[in-house]
Coordinates of N, CA and C in Angstrom, one line a residue:
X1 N 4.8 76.2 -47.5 CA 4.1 74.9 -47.4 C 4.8 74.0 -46.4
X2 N 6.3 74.0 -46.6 CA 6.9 72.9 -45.6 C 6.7 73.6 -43.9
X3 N 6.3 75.0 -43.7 CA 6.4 75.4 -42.5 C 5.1 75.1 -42.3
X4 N 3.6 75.1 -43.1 CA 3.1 74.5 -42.3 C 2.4 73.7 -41.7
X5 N 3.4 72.2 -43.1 CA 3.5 70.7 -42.6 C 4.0 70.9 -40.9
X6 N 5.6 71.8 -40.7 CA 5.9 71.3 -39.4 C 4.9 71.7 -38.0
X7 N 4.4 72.7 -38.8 CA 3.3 73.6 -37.7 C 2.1 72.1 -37.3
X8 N 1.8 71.8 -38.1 CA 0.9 70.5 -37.9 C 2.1 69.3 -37.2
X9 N 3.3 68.9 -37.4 CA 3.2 67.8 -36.8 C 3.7 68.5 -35.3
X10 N 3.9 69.5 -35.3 CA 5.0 70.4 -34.0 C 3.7 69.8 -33.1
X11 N 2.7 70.4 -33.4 CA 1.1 70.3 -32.9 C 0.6 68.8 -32.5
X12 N 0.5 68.0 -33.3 CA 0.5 66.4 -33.0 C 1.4 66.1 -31.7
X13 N 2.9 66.4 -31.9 CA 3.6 66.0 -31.2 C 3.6 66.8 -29.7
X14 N 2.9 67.8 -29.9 CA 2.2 68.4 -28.0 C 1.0 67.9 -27.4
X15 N -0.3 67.2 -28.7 CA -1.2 66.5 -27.9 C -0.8 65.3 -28.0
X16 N 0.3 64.3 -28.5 CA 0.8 63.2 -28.0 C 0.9 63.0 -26.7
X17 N 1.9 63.9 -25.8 CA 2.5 64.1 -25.3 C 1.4 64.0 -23.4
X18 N 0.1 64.9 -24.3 CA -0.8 64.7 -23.4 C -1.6 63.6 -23.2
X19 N -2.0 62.8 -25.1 CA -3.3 62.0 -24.8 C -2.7 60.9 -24.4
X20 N -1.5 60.6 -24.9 CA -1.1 59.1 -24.7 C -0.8 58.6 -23.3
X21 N -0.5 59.4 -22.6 CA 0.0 59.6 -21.0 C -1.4 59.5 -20.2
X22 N -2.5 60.1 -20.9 CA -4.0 60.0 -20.3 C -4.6 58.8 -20.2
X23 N -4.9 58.1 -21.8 CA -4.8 57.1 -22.3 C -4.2 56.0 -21.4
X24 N -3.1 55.7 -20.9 CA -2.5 54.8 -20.4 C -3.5 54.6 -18.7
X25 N -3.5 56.0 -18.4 CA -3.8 55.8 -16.9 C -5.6 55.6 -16.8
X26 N -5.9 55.9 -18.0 CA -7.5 55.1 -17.9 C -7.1 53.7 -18.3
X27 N -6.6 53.2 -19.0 CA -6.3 51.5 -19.2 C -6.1 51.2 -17.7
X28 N -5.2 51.8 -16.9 CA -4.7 51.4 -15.2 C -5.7 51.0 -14.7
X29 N -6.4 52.5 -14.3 CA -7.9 52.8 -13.3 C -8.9 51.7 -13.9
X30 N -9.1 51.2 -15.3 CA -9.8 49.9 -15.3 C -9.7 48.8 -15.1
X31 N -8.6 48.4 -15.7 CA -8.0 47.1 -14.8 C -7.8 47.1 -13.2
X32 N -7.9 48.0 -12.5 CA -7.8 48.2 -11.2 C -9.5 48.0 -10.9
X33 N -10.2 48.7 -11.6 CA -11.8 48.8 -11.3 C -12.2 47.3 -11.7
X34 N -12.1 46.6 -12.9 CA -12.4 45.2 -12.8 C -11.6 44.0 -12.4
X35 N -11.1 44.6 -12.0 CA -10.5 43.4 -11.2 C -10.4 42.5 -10.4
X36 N -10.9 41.4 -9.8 CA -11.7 40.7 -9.3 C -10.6 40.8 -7.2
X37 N -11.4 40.3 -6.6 CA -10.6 40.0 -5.1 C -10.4 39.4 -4.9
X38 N -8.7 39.1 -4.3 CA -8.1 37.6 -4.3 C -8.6 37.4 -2.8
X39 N -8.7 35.6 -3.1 CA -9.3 35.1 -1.9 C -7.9 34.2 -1.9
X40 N -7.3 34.4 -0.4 CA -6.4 33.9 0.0 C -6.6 32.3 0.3
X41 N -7.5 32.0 -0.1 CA -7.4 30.2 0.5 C -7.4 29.8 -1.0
X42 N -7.7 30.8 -2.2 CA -7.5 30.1 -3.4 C -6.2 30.2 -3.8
X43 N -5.3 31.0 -3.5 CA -4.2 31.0 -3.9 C -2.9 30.0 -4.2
X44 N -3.1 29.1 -3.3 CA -2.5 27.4 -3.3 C -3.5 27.0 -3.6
X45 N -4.3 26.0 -5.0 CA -4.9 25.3 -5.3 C -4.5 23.9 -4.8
X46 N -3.2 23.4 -4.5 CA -3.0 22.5 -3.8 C -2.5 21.9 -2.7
X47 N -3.3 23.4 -1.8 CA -3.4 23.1 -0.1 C -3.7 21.7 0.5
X48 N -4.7 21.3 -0.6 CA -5.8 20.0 0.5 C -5.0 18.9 0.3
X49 N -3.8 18.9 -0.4 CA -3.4 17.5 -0.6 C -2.6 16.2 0.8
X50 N -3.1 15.1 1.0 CA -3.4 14.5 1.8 C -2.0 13.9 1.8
X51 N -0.7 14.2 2.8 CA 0.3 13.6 3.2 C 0.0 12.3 3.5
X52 N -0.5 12.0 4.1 CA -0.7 10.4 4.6 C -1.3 9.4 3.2
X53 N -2.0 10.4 2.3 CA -2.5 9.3 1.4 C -1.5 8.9 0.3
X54 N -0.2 10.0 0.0 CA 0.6 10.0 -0.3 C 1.4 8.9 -0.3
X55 N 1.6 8.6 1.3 CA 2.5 7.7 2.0 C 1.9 6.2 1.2
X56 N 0.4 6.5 1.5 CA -0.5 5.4 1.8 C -0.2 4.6 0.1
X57 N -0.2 5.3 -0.7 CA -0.2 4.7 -2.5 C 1.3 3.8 -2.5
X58 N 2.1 4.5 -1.8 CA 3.6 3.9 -2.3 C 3.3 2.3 -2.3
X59 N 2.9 1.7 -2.9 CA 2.5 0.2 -2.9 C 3.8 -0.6 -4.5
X60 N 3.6 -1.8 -3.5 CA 4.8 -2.3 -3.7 C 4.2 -4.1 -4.9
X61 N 3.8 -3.7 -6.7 CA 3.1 -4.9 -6.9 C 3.9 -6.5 -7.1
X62 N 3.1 -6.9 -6.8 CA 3.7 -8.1 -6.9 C 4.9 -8.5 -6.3
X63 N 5.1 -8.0 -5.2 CA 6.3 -8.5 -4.3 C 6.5 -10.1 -4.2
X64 N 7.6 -10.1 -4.0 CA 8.4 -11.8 -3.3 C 9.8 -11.4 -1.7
X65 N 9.2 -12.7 -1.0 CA 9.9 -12.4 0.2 C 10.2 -13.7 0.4
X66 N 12.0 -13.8 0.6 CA 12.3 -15.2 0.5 C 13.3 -14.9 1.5
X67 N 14.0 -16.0 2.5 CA 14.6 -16.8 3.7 C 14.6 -17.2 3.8
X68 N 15.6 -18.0 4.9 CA 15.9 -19.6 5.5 C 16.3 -19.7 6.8
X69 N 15.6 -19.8 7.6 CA 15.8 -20.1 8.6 C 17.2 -20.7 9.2
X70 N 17.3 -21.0 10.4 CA 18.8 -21.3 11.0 C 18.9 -22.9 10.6
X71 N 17.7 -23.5 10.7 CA 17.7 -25.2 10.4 C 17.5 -25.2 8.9
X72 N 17.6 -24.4 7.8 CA 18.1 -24.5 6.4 C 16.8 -24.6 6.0
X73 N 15.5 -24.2 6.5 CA 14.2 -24.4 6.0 C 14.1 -22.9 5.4
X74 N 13.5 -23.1 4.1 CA 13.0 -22.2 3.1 C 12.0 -21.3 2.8
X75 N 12.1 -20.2 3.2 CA 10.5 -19.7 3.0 C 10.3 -19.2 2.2
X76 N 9.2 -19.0 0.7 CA 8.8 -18.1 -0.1 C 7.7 -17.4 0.1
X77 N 7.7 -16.4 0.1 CA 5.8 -15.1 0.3 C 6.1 -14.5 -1.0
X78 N 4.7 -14.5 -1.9 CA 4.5 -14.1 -2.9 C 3.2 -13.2 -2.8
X79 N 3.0 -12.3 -3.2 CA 1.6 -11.3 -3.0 C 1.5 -10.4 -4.0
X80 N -0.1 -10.4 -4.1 CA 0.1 -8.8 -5.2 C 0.1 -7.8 -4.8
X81 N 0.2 -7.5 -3.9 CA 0.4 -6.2 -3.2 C 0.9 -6.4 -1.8
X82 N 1.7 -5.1 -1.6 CA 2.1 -4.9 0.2 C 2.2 -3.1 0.0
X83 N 2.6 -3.2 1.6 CA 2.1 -1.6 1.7 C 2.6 -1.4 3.2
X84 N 3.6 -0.4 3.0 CA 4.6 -0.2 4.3 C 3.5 0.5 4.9
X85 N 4.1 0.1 6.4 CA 3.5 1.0 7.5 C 3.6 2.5 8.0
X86 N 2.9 3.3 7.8 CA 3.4 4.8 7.7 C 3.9 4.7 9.6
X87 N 3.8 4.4 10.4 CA 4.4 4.3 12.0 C 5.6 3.6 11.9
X88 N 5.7 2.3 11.3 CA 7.2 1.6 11.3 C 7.3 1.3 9.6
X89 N 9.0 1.2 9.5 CA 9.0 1.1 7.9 C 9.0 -0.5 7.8
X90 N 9.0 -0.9 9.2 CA 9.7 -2.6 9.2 C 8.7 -3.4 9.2
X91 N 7.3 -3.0 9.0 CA 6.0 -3.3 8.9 C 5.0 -3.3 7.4
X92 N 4.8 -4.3 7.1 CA 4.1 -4.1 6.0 C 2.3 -4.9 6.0
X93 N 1.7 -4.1 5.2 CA 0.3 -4.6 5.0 C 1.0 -5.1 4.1
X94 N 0.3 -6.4 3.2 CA 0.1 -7.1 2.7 C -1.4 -8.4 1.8
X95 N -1.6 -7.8 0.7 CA -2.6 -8.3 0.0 C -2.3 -9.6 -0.8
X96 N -3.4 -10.4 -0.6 CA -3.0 -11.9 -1.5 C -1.8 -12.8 -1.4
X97 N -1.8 -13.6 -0.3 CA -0.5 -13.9 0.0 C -0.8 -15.3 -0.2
X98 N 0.5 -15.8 -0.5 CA 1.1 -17.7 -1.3 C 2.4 -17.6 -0.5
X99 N 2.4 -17.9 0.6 CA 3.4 -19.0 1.3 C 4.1 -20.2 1.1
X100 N 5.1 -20.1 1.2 CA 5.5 -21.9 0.8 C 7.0 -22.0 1.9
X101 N 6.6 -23.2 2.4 CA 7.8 -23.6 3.6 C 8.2 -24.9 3.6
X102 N 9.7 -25.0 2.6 CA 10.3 -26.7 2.5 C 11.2 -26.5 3.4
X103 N 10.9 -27.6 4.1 CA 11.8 -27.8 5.0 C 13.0 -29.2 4.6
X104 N 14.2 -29.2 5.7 CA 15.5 -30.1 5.1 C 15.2 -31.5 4.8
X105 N 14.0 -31.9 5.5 CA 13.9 -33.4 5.1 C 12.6 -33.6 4.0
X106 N 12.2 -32.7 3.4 CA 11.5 -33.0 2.1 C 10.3 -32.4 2.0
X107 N 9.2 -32.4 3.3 CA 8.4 -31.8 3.7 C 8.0 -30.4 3.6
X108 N 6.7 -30.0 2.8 CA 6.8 -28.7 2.5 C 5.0 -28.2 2.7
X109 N 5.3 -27.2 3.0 CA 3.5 -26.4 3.6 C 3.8 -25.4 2.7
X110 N 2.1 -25.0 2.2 CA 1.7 -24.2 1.0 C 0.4 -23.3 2.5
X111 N 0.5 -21.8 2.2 CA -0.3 -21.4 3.0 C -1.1 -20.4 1.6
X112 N -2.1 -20.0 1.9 CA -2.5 -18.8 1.3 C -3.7 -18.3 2.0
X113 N -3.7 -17.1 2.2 CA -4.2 -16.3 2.7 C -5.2 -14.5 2.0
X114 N -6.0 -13.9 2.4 CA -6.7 -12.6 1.8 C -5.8 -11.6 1.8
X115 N -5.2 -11.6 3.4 CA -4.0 -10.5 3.8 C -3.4 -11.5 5.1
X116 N -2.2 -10.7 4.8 CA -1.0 -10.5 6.0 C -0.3 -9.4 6.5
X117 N -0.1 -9.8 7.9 CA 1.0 -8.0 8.1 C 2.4 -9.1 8.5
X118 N 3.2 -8.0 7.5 CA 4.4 -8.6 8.2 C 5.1 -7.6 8.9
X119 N 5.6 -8.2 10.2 CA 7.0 -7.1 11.3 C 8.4 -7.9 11.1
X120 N 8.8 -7.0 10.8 CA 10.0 -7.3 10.8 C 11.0 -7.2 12.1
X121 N 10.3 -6.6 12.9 CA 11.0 -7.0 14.2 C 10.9 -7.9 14.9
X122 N 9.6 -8.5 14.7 CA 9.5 -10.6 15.2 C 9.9 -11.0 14.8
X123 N 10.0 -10.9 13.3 CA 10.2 -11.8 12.0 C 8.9 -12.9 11.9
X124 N 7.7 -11.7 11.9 CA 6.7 -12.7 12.4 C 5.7 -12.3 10.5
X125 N 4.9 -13.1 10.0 CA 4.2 -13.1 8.9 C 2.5 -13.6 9.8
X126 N 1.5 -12.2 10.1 CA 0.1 -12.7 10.3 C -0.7 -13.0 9.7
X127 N -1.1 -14.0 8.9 CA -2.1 -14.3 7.6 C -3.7 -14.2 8.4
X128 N -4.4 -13.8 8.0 CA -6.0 -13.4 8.0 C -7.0 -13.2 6.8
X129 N -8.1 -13.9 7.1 CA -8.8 -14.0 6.3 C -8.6 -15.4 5.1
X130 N -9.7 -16.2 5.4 CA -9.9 -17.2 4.3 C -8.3 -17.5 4.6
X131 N -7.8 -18.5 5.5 CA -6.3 -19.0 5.2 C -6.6 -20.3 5.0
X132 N -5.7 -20.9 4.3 CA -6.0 -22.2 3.6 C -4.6 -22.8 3.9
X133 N -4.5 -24.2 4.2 CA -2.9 -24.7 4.7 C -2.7 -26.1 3.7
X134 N -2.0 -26.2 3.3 CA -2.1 -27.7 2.4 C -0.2 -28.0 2.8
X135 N -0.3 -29.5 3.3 CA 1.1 -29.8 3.7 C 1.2 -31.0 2.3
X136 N 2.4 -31.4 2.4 CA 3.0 -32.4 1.0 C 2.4 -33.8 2.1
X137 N 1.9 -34.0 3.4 CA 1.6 -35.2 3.9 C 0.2 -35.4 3.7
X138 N -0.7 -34.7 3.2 CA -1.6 -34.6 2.8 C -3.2 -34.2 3.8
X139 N -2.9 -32.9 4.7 CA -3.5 -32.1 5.1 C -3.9 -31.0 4.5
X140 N -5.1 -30.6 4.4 CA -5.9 -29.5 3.5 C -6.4 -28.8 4.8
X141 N -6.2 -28.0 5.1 CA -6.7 -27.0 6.7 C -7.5 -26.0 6.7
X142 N -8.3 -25.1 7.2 CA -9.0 -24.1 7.1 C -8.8 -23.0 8.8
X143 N -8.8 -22.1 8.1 CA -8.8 -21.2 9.6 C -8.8 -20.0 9.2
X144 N -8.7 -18.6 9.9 CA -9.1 -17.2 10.0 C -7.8 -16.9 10.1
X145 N -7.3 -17.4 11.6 CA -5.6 -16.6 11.8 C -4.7 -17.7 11.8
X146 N -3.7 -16.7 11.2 CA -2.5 -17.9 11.1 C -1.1 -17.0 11.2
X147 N -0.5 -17.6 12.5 CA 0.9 -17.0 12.7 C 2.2 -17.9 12.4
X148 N 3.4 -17.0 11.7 CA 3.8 -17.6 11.1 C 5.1 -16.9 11.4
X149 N 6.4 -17.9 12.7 CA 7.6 -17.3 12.9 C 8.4 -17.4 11.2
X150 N 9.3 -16.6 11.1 CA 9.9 -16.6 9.8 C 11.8 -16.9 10.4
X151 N 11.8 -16.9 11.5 CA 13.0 -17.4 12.5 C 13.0 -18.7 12.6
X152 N 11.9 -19.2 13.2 CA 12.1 -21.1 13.2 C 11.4 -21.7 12.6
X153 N 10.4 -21.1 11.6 CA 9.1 -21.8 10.8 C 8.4 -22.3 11.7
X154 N 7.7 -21.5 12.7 CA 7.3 -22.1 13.5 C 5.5 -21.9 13.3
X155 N 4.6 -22.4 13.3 CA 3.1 -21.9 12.9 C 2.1 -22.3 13.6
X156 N 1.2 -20.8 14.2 CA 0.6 -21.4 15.6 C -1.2 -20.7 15.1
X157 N -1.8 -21.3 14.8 CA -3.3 -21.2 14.6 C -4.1 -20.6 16.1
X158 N -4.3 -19.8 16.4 CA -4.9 -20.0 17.9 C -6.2 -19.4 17.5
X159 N -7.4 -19.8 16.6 CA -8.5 -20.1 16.6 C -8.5 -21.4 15.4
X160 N -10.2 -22.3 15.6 CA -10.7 -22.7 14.8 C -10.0 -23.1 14.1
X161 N -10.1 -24.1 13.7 CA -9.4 -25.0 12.6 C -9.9 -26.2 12.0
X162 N -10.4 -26.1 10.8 CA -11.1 -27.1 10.0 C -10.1 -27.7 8.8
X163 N -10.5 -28.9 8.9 CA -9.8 -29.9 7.7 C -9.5 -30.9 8.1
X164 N -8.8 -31.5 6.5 CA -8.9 -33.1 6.5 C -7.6 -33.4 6.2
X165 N -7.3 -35.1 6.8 CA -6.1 -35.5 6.6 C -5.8 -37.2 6.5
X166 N -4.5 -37.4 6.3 CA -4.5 -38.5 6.8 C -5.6 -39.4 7.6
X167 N -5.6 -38.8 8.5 CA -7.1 -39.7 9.8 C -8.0 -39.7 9.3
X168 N -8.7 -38.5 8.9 CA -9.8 -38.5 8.2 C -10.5 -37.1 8.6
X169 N -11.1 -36.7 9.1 CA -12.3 -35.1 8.8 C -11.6 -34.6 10.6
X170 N -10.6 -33.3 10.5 CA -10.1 -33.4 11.8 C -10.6 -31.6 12.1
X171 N -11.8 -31.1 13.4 CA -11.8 -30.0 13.8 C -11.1 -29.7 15.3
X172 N -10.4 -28.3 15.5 CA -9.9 -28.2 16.4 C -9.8 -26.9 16.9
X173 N -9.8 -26.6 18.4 CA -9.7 -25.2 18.8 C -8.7 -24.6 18.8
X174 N -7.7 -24.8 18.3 CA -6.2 -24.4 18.5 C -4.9 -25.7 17.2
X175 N -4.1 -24.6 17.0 CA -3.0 -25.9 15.9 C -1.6 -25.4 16.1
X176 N -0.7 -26.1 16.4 CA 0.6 -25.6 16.4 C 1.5 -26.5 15.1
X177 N 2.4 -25.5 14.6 CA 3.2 -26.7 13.7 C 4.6 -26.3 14.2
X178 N 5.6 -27.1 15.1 CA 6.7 -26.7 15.7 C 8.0 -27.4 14.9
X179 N 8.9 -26.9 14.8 CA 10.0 -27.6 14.1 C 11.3 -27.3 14.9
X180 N 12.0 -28.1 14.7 CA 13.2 -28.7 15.6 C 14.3 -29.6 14.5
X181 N 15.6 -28.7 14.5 CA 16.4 -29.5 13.1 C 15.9 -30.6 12.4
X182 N 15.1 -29.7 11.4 CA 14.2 -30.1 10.2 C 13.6 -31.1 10.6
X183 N 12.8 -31.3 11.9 CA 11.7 -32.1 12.1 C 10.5 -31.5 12.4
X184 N 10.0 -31.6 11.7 CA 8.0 -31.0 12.1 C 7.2 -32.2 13.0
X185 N 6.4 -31.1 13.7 CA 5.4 -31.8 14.8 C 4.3 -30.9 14.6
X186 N 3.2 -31.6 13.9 CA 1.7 -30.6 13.9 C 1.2 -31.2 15.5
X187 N 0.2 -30.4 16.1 CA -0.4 -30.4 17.2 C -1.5 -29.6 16.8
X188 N -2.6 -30.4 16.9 CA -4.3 -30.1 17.6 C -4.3 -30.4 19.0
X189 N -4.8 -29.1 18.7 CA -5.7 -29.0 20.6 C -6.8 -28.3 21.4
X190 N -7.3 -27.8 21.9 CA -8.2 -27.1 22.8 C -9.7 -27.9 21.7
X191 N -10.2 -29.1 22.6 CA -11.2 -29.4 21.9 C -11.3 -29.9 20.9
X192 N -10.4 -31.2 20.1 CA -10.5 -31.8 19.4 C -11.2 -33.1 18.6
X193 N -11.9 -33.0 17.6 CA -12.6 -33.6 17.4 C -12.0 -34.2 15.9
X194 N -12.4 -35.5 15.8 CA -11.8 -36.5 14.4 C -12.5 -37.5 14.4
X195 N -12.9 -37.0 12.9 CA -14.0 -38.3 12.6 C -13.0 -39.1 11.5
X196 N -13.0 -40.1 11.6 CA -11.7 -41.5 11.2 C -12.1 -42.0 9.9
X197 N -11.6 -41.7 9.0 CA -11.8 -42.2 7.7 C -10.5 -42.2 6.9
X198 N -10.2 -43.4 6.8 CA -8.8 -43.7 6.3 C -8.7 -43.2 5.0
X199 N -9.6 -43.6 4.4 CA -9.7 -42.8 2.4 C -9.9 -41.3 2.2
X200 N -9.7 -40.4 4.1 CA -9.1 -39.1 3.4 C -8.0 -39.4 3.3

């Protein structure tokens, strides 16, 4: 009886030997048969990703940018957004900008603007779009561009310029605001027009 239990598993243990070895290499040959073809442009799913837009996110919210000039005048720029320049780092776009410029003898201008670019190699701040100027002497301004040294506070409008002041209802093709140890000088020019109403 026990010889021929071993006769049977002796027997098992020779077609093991064969099916299981068989067995494996049809599992192979099918996975080889369904196996799909690699397409080499799928292999990096994240080829398309855009370097520059990368660059372009690094946004900086609610920044403040504060100075003082050599004559002790004060600048503050406040924005909700800026956004370095991917060509220079010393360059920034700039969204929603609130300027403010006191100067040593009391005197202080409020700018605000849509956008600015600032360079830091002028040390120059360009405001564009809807700029609005309100001084503490009681000028309310309107214009498109507005340049703005951040070295001598110096601020040069070279279009258009609407608003009211002192005089009364004042338009002009050009505005300069120059300062000189903490003295300001506004200047209208190229085509000036003022209609005189002492109760602006």
């Amino acid at each position: 009886m026990a010889r021929r239990i071993d006769n049977r598993y002796s027997r098992f243990v020779q077609w093991a030997k064969v099916i299981f070895p068989l067995a494996a290499l049809g599992l192979l040959s099918t996975l080889f048969l369904f196996s799909r073809t690699i397409d080499p442009s799928d292999a990096i799913p994240f080829a398309d990703i855009d370097v520059e837009q990368i660059a372009r996110d690094q946004v900086l919210s609610s920044p403040r940018f504060s100075g003082a000039t050599d004559d002790g005048t004060a600048i503050t720029v406040d924005a909700a957004s800026a956004v370095p320049d991917l060509t220079d780092p010393r360059r920034m776009n700039i969204e929603e900008v609130v300027a403010r410029i006191e100067s040593p003898n009391g005197r202080s201008y409020g700018i605000t603007s849509l956008r600015a670019r600032y360079d830091g190699n002028t040390e120059t701040l360009e405001l564009n779009g809807d700029v609005r100027i309100g001084t503490s002497n009681g000028y309310r301004l309107e214009t498109e561009t507005l340049t703005t040294n951040l070295q001598t506070s110096a601020i040069t409008a070279p279009g258009k310029v609407f608003g009211k002041g002192p005089p009364g209802i004042i338009e002009a093709g050009a505005m300069e605001l120059t300062g000189q140890d903490g003295t300001q000088v506004l200047v209208f020019k190229n085509g000036v027009k003022l209609i005189y109403d002492p109760k602006e």
